[in-house]
Short mmCIF file of C-alpha atoms in Angstrom, two decimals:
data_model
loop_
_atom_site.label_atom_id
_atom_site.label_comp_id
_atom_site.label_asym_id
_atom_site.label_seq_id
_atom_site.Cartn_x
_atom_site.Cartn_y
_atom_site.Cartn_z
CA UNK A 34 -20.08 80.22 50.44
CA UNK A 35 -20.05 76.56 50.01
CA UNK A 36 -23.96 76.07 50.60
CA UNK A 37 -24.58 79.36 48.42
CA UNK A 38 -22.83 77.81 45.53
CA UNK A 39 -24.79 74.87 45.92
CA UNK A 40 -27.77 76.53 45.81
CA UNK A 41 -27.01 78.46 42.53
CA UNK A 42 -25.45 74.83 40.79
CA UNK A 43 -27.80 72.60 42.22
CA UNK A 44 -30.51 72.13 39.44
CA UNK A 45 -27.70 72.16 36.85
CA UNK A 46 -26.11 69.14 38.83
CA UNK A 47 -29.43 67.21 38.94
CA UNK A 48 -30.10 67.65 35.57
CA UNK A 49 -26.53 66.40 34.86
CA UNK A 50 -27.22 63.47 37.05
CA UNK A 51 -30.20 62.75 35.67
CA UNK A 52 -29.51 62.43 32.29
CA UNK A 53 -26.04 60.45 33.18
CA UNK A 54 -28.05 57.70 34.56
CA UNK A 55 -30.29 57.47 32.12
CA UNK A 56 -27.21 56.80 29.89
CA UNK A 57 -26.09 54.48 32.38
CA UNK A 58 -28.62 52.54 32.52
CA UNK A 59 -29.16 51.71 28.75
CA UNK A 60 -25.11 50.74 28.68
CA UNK A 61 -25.15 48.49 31.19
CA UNK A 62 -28.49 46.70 30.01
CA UNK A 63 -27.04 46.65 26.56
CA UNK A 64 -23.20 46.11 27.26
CA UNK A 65 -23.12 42.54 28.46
CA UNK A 66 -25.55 41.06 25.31
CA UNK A 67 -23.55 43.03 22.41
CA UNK A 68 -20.34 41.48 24.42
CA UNK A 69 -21.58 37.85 24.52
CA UNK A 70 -22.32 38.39 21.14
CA UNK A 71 -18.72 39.34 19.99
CA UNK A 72 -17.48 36.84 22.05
CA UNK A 73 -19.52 34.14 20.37
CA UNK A 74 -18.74 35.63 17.14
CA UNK A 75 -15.16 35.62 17.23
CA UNK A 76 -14.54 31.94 18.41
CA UNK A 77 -17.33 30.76 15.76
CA UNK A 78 -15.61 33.08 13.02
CA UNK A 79 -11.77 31.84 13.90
CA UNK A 80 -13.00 28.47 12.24
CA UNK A 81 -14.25 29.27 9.44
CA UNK A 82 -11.68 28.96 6.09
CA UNK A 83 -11.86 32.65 5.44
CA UNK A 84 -11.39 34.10 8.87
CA UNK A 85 -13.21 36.85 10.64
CA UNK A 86 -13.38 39.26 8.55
CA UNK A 87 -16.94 39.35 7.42
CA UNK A 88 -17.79 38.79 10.78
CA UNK A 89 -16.18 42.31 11.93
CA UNK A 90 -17.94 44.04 9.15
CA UNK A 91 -21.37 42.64 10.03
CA UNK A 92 -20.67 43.22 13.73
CA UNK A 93 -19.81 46.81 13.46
CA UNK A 94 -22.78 47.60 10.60
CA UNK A 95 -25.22 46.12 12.97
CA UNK A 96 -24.48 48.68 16.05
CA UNK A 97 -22.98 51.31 13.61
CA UNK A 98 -25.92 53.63 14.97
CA UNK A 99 -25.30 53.35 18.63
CA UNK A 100 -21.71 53.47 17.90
CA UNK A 101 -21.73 57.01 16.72
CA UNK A 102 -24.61 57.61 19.26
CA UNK A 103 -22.57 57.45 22.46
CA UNK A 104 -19.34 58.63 20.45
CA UNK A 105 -21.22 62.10 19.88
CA UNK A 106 -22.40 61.98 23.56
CA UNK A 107 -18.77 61.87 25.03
CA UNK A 108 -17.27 64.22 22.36
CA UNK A 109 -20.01 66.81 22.68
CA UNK A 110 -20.28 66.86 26.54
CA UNK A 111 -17.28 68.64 27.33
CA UNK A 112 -18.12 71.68 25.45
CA UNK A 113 -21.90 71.58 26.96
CA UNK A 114 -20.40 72.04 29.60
CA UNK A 115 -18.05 74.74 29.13
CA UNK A 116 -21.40 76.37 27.32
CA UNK A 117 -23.78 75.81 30.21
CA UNK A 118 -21.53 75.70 33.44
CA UNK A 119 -18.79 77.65 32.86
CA UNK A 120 -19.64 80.32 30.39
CA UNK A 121 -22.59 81.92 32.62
CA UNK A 122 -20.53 80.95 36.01
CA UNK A 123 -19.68 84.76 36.42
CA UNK A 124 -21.52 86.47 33.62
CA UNK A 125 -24.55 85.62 35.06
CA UNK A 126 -23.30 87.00 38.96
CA UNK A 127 -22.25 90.22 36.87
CA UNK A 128 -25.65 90.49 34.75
CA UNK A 129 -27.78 90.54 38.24
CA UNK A 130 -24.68 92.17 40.35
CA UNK A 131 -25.02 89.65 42.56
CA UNK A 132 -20.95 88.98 43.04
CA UNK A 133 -20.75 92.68 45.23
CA UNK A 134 -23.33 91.26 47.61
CA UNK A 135 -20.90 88.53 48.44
CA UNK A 136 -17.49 90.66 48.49
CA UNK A 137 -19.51 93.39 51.14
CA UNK A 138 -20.15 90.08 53.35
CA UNK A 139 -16.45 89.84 54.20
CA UNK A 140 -16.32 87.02 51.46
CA UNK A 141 -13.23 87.85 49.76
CA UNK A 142 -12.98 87.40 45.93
CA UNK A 143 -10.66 84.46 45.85
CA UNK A 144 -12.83 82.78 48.26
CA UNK A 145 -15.46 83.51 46.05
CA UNK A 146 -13.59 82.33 43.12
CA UNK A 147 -12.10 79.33 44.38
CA UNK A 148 -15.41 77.83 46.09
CA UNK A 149 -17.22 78.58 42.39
CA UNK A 150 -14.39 77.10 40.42
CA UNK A 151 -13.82 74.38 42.55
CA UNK A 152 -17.24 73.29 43.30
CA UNK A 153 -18.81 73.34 39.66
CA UNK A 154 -15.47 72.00 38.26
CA UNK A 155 -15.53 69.28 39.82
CA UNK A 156 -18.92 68.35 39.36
CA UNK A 157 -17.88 68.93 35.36
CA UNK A 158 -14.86 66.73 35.33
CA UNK A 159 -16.54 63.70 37.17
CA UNK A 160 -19.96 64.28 34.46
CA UNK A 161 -17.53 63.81 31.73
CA UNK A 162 -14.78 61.51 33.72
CA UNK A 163 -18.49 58.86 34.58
CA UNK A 164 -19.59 59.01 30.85
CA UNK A 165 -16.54 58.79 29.45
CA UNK A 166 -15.45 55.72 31.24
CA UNK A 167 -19.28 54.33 30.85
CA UNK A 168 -19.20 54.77 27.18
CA UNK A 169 -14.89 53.05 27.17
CA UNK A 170 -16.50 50.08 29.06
CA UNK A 171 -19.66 49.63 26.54
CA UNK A 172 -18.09 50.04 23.26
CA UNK A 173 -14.98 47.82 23.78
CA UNK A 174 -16.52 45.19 21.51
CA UNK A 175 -17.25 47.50 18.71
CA UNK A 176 -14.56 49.86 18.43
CA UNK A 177 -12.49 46.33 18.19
CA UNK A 178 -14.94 45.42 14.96
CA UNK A 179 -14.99 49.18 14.05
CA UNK A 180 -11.29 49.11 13.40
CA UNK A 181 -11.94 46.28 10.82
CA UNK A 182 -13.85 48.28 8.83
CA UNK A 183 -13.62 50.09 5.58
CA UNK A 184 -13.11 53.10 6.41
CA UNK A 185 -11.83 52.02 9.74
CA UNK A 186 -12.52 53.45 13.24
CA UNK A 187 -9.13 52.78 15.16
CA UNK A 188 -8.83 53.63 19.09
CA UNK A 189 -5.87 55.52 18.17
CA UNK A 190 -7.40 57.57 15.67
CA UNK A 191 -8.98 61.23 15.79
CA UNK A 192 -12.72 60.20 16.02
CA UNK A 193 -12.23 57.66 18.89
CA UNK A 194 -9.07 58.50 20.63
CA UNK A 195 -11.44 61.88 21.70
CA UNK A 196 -13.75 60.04 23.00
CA UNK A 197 -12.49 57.01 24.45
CA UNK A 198 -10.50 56.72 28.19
CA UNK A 199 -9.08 60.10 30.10
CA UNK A 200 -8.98 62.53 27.72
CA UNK A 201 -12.53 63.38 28.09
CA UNK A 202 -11.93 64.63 31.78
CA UNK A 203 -9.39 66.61 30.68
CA UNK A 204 -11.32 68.07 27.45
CA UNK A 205 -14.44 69.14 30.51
CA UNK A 206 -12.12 70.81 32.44
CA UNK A 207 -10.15 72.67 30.10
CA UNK A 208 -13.96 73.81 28.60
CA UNK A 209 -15.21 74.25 31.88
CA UNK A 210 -12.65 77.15 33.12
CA UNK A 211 -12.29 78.11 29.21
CA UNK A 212 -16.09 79.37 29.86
CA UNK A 213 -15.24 80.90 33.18
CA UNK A 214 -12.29 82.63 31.96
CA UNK A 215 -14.62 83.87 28.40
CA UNK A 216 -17.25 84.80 30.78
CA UNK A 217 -14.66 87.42 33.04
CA UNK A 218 -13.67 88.99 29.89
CA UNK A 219 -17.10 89.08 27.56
CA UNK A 220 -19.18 89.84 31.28
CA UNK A 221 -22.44 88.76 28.97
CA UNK A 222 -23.90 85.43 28.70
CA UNK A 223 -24.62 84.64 25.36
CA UNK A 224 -21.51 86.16 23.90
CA UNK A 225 -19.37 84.04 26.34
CA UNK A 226 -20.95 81.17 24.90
CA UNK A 227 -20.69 81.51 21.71
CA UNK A 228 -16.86 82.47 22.30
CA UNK A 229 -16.53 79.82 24.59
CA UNK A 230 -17.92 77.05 21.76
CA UNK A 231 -15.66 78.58 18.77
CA UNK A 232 -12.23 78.68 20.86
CA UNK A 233 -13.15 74.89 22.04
CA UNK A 234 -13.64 73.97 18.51
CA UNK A 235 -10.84 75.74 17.09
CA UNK A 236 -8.38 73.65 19.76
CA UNK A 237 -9.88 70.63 19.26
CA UNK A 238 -9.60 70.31 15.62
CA UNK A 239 -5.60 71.76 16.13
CA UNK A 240 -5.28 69.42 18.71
CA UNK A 241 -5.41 65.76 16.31
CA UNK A 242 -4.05 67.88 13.48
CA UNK A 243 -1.17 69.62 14.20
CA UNK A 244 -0.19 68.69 18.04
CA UNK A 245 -1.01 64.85 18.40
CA UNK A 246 0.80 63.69 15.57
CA UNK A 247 4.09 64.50 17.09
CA UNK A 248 3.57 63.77 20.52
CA UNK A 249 6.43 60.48 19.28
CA UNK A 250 8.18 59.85 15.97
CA UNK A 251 6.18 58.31 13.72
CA UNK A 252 6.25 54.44 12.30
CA UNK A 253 7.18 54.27 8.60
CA UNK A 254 7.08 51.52 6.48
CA UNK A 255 6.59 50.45 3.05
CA UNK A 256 5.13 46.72 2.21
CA UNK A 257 4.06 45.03 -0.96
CA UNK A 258 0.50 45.26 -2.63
CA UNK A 259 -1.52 41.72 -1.94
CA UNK A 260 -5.11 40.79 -2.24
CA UNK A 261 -4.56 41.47 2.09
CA UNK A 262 -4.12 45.12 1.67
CA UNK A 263 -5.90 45.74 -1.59
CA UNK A 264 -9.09 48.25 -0.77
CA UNK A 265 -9.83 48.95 -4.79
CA UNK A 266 -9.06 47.59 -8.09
CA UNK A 267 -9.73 48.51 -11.69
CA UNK A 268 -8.57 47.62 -15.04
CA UNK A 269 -9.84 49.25 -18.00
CA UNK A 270 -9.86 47.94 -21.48
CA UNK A 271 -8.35 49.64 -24.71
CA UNK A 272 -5.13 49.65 -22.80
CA UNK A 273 -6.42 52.14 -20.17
CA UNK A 274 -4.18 51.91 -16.88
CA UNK A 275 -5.01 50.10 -13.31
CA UNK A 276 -6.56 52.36 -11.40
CA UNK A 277 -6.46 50.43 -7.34
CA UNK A 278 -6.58 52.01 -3.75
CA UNK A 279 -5.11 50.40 -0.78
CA UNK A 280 -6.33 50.20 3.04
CA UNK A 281 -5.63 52.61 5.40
CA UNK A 282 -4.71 50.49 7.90
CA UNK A 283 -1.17 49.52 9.36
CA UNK A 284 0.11 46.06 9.19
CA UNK A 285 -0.66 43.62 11.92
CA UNK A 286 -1.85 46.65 13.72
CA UNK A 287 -5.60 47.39 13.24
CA UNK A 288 -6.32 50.06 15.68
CA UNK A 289 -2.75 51.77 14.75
CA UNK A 290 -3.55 55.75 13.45
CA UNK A 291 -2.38 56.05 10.19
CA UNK A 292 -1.17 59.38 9.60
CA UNK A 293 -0.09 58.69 5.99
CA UNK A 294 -1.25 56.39 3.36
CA UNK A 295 -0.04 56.71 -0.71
CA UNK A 296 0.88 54.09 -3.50
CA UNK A 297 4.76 54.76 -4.60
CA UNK A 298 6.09 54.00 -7.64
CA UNK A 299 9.67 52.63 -7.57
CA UNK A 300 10.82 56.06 -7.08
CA UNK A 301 9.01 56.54 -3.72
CA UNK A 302 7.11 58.81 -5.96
CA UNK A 303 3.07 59.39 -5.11
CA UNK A 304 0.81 57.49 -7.95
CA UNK A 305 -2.70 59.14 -6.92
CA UNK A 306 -3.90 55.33 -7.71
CA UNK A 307 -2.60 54.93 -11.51
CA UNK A 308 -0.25 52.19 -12.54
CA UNK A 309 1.38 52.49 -15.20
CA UNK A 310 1.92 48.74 -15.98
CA UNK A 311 0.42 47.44 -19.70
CA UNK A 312 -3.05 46.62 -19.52
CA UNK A 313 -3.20 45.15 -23.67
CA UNK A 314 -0.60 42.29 -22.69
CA UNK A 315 0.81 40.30 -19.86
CA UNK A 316 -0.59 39.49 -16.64
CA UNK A 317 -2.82 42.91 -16.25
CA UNK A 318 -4.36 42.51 -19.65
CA UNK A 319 -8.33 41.96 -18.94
CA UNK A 320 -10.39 39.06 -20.75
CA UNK A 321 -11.29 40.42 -24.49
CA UNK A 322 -15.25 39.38 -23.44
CA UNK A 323 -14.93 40.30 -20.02
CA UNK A 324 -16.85 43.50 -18.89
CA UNK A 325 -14.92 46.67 -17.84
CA UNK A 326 -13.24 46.14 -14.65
CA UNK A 327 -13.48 42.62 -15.57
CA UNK A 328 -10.85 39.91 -14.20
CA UNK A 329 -7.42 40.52 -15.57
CA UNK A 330 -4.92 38.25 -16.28
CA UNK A 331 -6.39 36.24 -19.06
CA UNK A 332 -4.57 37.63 -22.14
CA UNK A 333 -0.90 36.71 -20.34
CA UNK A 334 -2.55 33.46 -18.52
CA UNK A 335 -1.32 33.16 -14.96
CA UNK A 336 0.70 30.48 -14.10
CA UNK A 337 -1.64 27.52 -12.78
CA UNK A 338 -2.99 27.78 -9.09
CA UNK A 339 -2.90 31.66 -9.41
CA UNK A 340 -5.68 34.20 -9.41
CA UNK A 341 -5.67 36.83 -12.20
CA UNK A 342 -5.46 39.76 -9.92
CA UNK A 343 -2.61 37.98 -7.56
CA UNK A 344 -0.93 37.89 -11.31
CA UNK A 345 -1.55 41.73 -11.58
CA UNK A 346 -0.46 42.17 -8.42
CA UNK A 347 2.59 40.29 -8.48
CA UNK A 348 3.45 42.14 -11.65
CA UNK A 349 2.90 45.54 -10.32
CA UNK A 350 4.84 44.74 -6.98
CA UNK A 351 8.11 43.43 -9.72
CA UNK A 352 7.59 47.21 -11.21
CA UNK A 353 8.79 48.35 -7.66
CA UNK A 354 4.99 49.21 -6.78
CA UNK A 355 4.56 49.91 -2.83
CA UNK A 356 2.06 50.58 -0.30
CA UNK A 357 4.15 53.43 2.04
CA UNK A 358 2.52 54.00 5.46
CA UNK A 359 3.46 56.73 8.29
CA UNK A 360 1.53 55.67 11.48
CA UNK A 361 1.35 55.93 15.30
CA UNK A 362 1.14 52.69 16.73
CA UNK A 363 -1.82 51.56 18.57
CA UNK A 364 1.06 50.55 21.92
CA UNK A 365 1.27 54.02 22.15
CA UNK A 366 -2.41 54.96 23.58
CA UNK A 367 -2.18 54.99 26.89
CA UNK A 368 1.17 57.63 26.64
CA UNK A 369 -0.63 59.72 23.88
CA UNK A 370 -3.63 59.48 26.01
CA UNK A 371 -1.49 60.62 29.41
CA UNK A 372 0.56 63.10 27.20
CA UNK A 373 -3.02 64.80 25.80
CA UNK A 374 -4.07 64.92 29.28
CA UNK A 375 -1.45 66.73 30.82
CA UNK A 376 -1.40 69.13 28.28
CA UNK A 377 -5.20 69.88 28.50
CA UNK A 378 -4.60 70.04 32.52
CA UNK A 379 -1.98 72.69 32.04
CA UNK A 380 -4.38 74.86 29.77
CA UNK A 381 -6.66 74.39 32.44
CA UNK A 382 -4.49 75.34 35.19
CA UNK A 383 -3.14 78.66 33.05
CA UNK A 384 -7.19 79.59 32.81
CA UNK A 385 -7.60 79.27 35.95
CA UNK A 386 -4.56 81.35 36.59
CA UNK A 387 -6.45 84.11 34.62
CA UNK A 388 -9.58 83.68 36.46
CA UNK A 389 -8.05 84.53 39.52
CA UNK A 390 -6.30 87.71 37.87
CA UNK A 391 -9.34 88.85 36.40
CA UNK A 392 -11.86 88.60 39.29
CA UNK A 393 -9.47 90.42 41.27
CA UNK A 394 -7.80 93.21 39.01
CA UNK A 395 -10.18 94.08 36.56
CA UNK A 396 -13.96 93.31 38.11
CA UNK A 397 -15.57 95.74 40.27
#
């Protein structure tokens, strides 16, 4: 059963292989340059009088291709192969009827099963579990510089946190029996597929959205406005109000997933960006010659030593202004990351569950 399964799989597995080393490959030429590189960077940015900053933004706009390149690859490989390895894993034994051969060849159907399930699942997990931990070891460098960014890229967030360390396994198997289990209830190829690719969707968007966030409680915490946390700023002139956005990023914490991010007035009460402060006098009040969205500050002169918009600022933050943030923590990756897995390997093991009941109750 083994060696017949092997057979059936094996050109499926090469390709698999194939292509996984040609990935492997162009990492591991490419991962030790782009991390001398940061290396380099960093020291050589950590003495310069405005930090590193620039130096994260550059970094991460130079490989910002690649970066989404092998980000795709990992996110899109478990459901390939849920589409291609598990979806047509029975169909295509029902389609030709080749399954009754077997079971007359005193092969019963959970041998069947479990050599099938176990052979080609495995060979799934460890495609996604070698990419996945390819792709972790390669982008290290930039998904540090891509959490500097505007808009930022944190590890703990939806985009990376999917594609990054052991969830990825856990993603390919869940897929992987997800098509087996489609495939002993549709009995048809393409239909299984296209099931197969919808259901995965639908649980992976649910997954970051409703499920993750509550995996712990989250961090809250409200801080003052500052040039530090400023993302946008505009005033207006004939008294039109400051109109400013702040970063979506957590204190201290770059790679921290920010679940929430709003400007509160000083009754905790969401601003959509408007501040109401006076923009015809004191320190908001813009230059009379200055262009729109020109400095302000002029017409109530900041104190000596003191930018215009630190003025603004200051003023809006004495108006009980506040940046409030609800956020996971970036310390908590590895025990979201564990906690995503074992959920995923449950699903999986409940599939397989049904696999098993519906090979041997309901096909004939």
């Amino acid at each position: 059963m083994i060696w017949l399964t092997w057979r059936q799989f094996r050109a499926s597995a090469a390709t698999a292989a194939a292509l996984l080393a040609a990935l492997a490959a162009v990492l591991a030429l490419t991962g030790p340059g782009m991390a001398d590189d940061y290396a380099a960077g960093v020291v050589a940015c950590k003495r310069r009088p405005g930090g590193c900053g620039n130096f994260y933004q550059d970094f991460y706009h130079a490989h910002m291709a690649a970066f989404f390149g092998v980000t795709v690859v990992v996110l899109l490989l478990p459901a390939l192969l849920g589409l291609f390895w598990g979806a047509p894993l029975i169909t295509r034994e029902l389609e030709t009827g080749t399954h009754r051969l077997v079971w007359n060849q005193s092969v019963t159907r959970t041998r069947w099963l479990t050599v099938k399930l176990g052979l080609v699942g495995l060979g799934a997990t460890a495609a996604a579990g070698i990419g996945s931990l390819a792709v972790t070891w390669w982008a290290g460098p930039l998904d540090a510089s891509a959490a500097r960014n505007t808009p930022s890229f944190p590890r703990m967030g939806p985009l990376l946190f999917d594609a990054r360390g052991l969830v990825p396994v856990a993603y390919a198997a869940f897929a992987f029996l997800l098509g087996v289990a489609v495939g002993t209830v549709v009995r048809r190829t393409l239909p299984a597929m296209a099931v197969t690719l919808a259901v995965f969707a639908v649980v992976q968007l649910a997954m970051p959205l409703l499920v993750r966030p509550h995996f712990a409680a989250p961090v809250r915490a409200s801080q003052t406005i500052g040039t530090a946390n400023l993302d946008d700023f505009f005033v207006g002139h004939n008294g039109e109000p400051v109109q400013m956005t702040v970063q979506s990023q957590a204190p201290g914490d770059p790679n921290a997933w920010v679940l929430e991010n709003r400007l509160v007035d000083a009754a905790g009460r969401p601003t959509n960006g408007t501040i109401k402060v006076s923009t015809t006098s004191g320190p908001c009040a813009p230059e009379q010659s200055a262009p729109p969205g020109g400095a302000p500050g002029q017409a109530g002169r900041p104190p000596a030593g003191e930018s215009p918009i630190s003025a603004c600022l200051a003023e809006i933050n004495r108006l009980g202004y506040r940046q409030r943030l609800v956020y996971q923590p970036s310390s908590r990756y590895w025990a979201f990351q564990w906690a995503e897995t074992g959920i995923f390997a449950v699903l999986a093991a409940g599939l397989a569950g049904f696999c098993f009941w519906t090979v041997r109750r309901r096909l004939s």
